[in-house]
Amino acid sequence: MEDWLGDQGRRREDGHFPPLKNRADWVEQVLGPLQSKLKDGLKLIPLEVDVLSSKAYVEFKGEATQNNGKPYNNNYLWVMIFDDHGHAIEIREYLDTGLVKEVFASN
């Protein structure tokens, strides 16, 4: 799914992370820190994709084992907005942030 985020994409500010301007920022500031708390990384499993005009709604689940041995099973929804060239220019990510906080607090 990372390939859908063009170099000019950004992630909306949600109060926990600064706005991200591209895929490299997302990997460095969001995915990388989470992956460091998981034994074998995060497995993202796409469940459903719906496209309406210039928006795609992508639902998937994430499965992993935390470094402390507990499971990390989170659900995600991305709302992706595309420009006229098919590049994602904005991604809104919805997930259980309480679970993410628990992962960082206990690993």
Short mmCIF file of C-alpha atoms in Angstrom, two decimals:
data_model
loop_
_atom_site.label_atom_id
_atom_site.label_comp_id
_atom_site.label_asym_id
_atom_site.label_seq_id
_atom_site.Cartn_x
_atom_site.Cartn_y
_atom_site.Cartn_z
CA MET A 1 0.00 0.00 0.00
CA GLU A 2 2.93 2.33 0.47
CA ASP A 3 3.27 2.55 -3.32
CA TRP A 4 -0.03 4.45 -3.51
CA LEU A 5 1.44 7.39 -1.62
CA GLY A 6 3.20 9.58 -4.16
CA ASP A 7 6.18 11.68 -3.21
CA GLN A 8 3.96 14.75 -2.84
CA GLY A 9 1.41 13.06 -0.53
CA ARG A 10 0.80 14.18 3.03
CA ARG A 11 -0.94 12.86 6.13
CA ARG A 12 -3.32 15.11 8.03
CA GLU A 13 -2.28 16.28 11.47
CA ASP A 14 -4.15 14.30 14.14
CA GLY A 15 -2.68 15.82 17.28
CA HIS A 16 -0.14 13.01 17.75
CA PHE A 17 2.12 13.42 14.74
CA PRO A 18 3.19 16.49 12.77
CA PRO A 19 1.86 16.76 9.21
CA LEU A 20 3.81 14.45 6.94
CA LYS A 21 4.85 15.54 3.48
CA ASN A 22 5.81 12.28 1.81
CA ARG A 23 6.18 8.52 2.16
CA ALA A 24 9.69 8.79 3.63
CA ASP A 25 8.38 10.98 6.46
CA TRP A 26 5.56 8.48 7.14
CA VAL A 27 7.99 5.57 7.30
CA GLU A 28 10.43 7.48 9.53
CA GLN A 29 7.96 9.11 11.90
CA VAL A 30 5.05 6.66 12.05
CA LEU A 31 5.76 3.17 10.74
CA GLY A 32 9.40 2.93 11.85
CA PRO A 33 8.80 3.73 15.53
CA LEU A 34 5.88 1.28 15.66
CA GLN A 35 7.85 -1.45 13.87
CA SER A 36 10.62 -1.11 16.49
CA LYS A 37 8.10 -2.21 19.16
CA LEU A 38 7.07 -5.33 17.22
CA LYS A 39 9.01 -8.62 17.04
CA ASP A 40 8.66 -9.39 13.34
CA GLY A 41 7.14 -6.19 12.00
CA LEU A 42 3.56 -5.36 11.12
CA LYS A 43 1.63 -7.49 8.66
CA LEU A 44 -1.02 -5.39 6.90
CA ILE A 45 -3.92 -7.37 5.47
CA PRO A 46 -6.23 -5.52 3.04
CA LEU A 47 -9.90 -6.22 3.70
CA GLU A 48 -11.77 -3.89 1.39
CA VAL A 49 -11.17 -1.07 -1.07
CA ASP A 50 -13.91 1.25 -2.30
CA VAL A 51 -13.31 4.06 -4.78
CA LEU A 52 -15.65 7.00 -5.22
CA SER A 53 -14.58 9.78 -7.55
CA SER A 54 -11.15 11.01 -6.35
CA LYS A 55 -11.31 9.16 -2.99
CA ALA A 56 -10.41 5.63 -2.05
CA TYR A 57 -11.45 4.04 1.23
CA VAL A 58 -9.04 1.31 2.25
CA GLU A 59 -9.84 -0.94 5.21
CA PHE A 60 -7.23 -3.33 6.51
CA LYS A 61 -6.11 -5.04 9.66
CA GLY A 62 -2.66 -5.16 11.15
CA GLU A 63 -1.31 -8.21 12.91
CA ALA A 64 1.92 -8.50 14.85
CA THR A 65 3.49 -9.63 18.10
CA GLN A 66 4.80 -6.95 20.41
CA ASN A 67 8.32 -7.23 21.80
CA ASN A 68 6.75 -8.12 25.17
CA GLY A 69 4.98 -11.12 23.58
CA LYS A 70 1.46 -9.66 23.55
CA PRO A 71 -0.48 -9.57 20.28
CA TYR A 72 -0.90 -6.32 18.38
CA ASN A 73 -4.06 -6.54 16.32
CA ASN A 74 -5.34 -3.20 15.09
CA ASN A 75 -7.88 -2.15 12.48
CA TYR A 76 -7.16 0.66 10.06
CA LEU A 77 -9.11 2.82 7.65
CA TRP A 78 -7.34 5.09 5.21
CA VAL A 79 -9.25 7.73 3.28
CA MET A 80 -7.03 8.53 0.34
CA ILE A 81 -7.58 11.59 -1.85
CA PHE A 82 -6.04 11.59 -5.32
CA ASP A 83 -5.12 14.33 -7.76
CA ASP A 84 -5.93 14.25 -11.48
CA HIS A 85 -2.75 12.24 -12.14
CA GLY A 86 -3.66 9.43 -9.72
CA HIS A 87 -1.20 10.40 -6.99
CA ALA A 88 -2.36 10.42 -3.39
CA ILE A 89 -2.24 14.00 -2.13
CA GLU A 90 -3.80 13.36 1.27
CA ILE A 91 -4.31 10.36 3.51
CA ARG A 92 -6.46 10.34 6.61
CA GLU A 93 -5.69 7.39 8.86
CA TYR A 94 -8.11 6.07 11.47
CA LEU A 95 -7.07 3.42 13.99
CA ASP A 96 -7.19 2.46 17.67
CA THR A 97 -4.71 5.00 19.01
CA GLY A 98 -5.20 3.68 22.56
CA LEU A 99 -3.70 0.37 21.46
CA VAL A 100 -0.77 2.18 19.85
CA LYS A 101 -0.15 4.14 23.08
CA GLU A 102 -0.19 0.85 25.01
CA VAL A 103 2.40 -0.63 22.65
CA PHE A 104 4.74 2.31 23.17
CA ALA A 105 4.22 2.34 26.93
CA SER A 106 4.87 -1.37 27.48
CA ASN A 107 7.64 -2.14 25.00
#
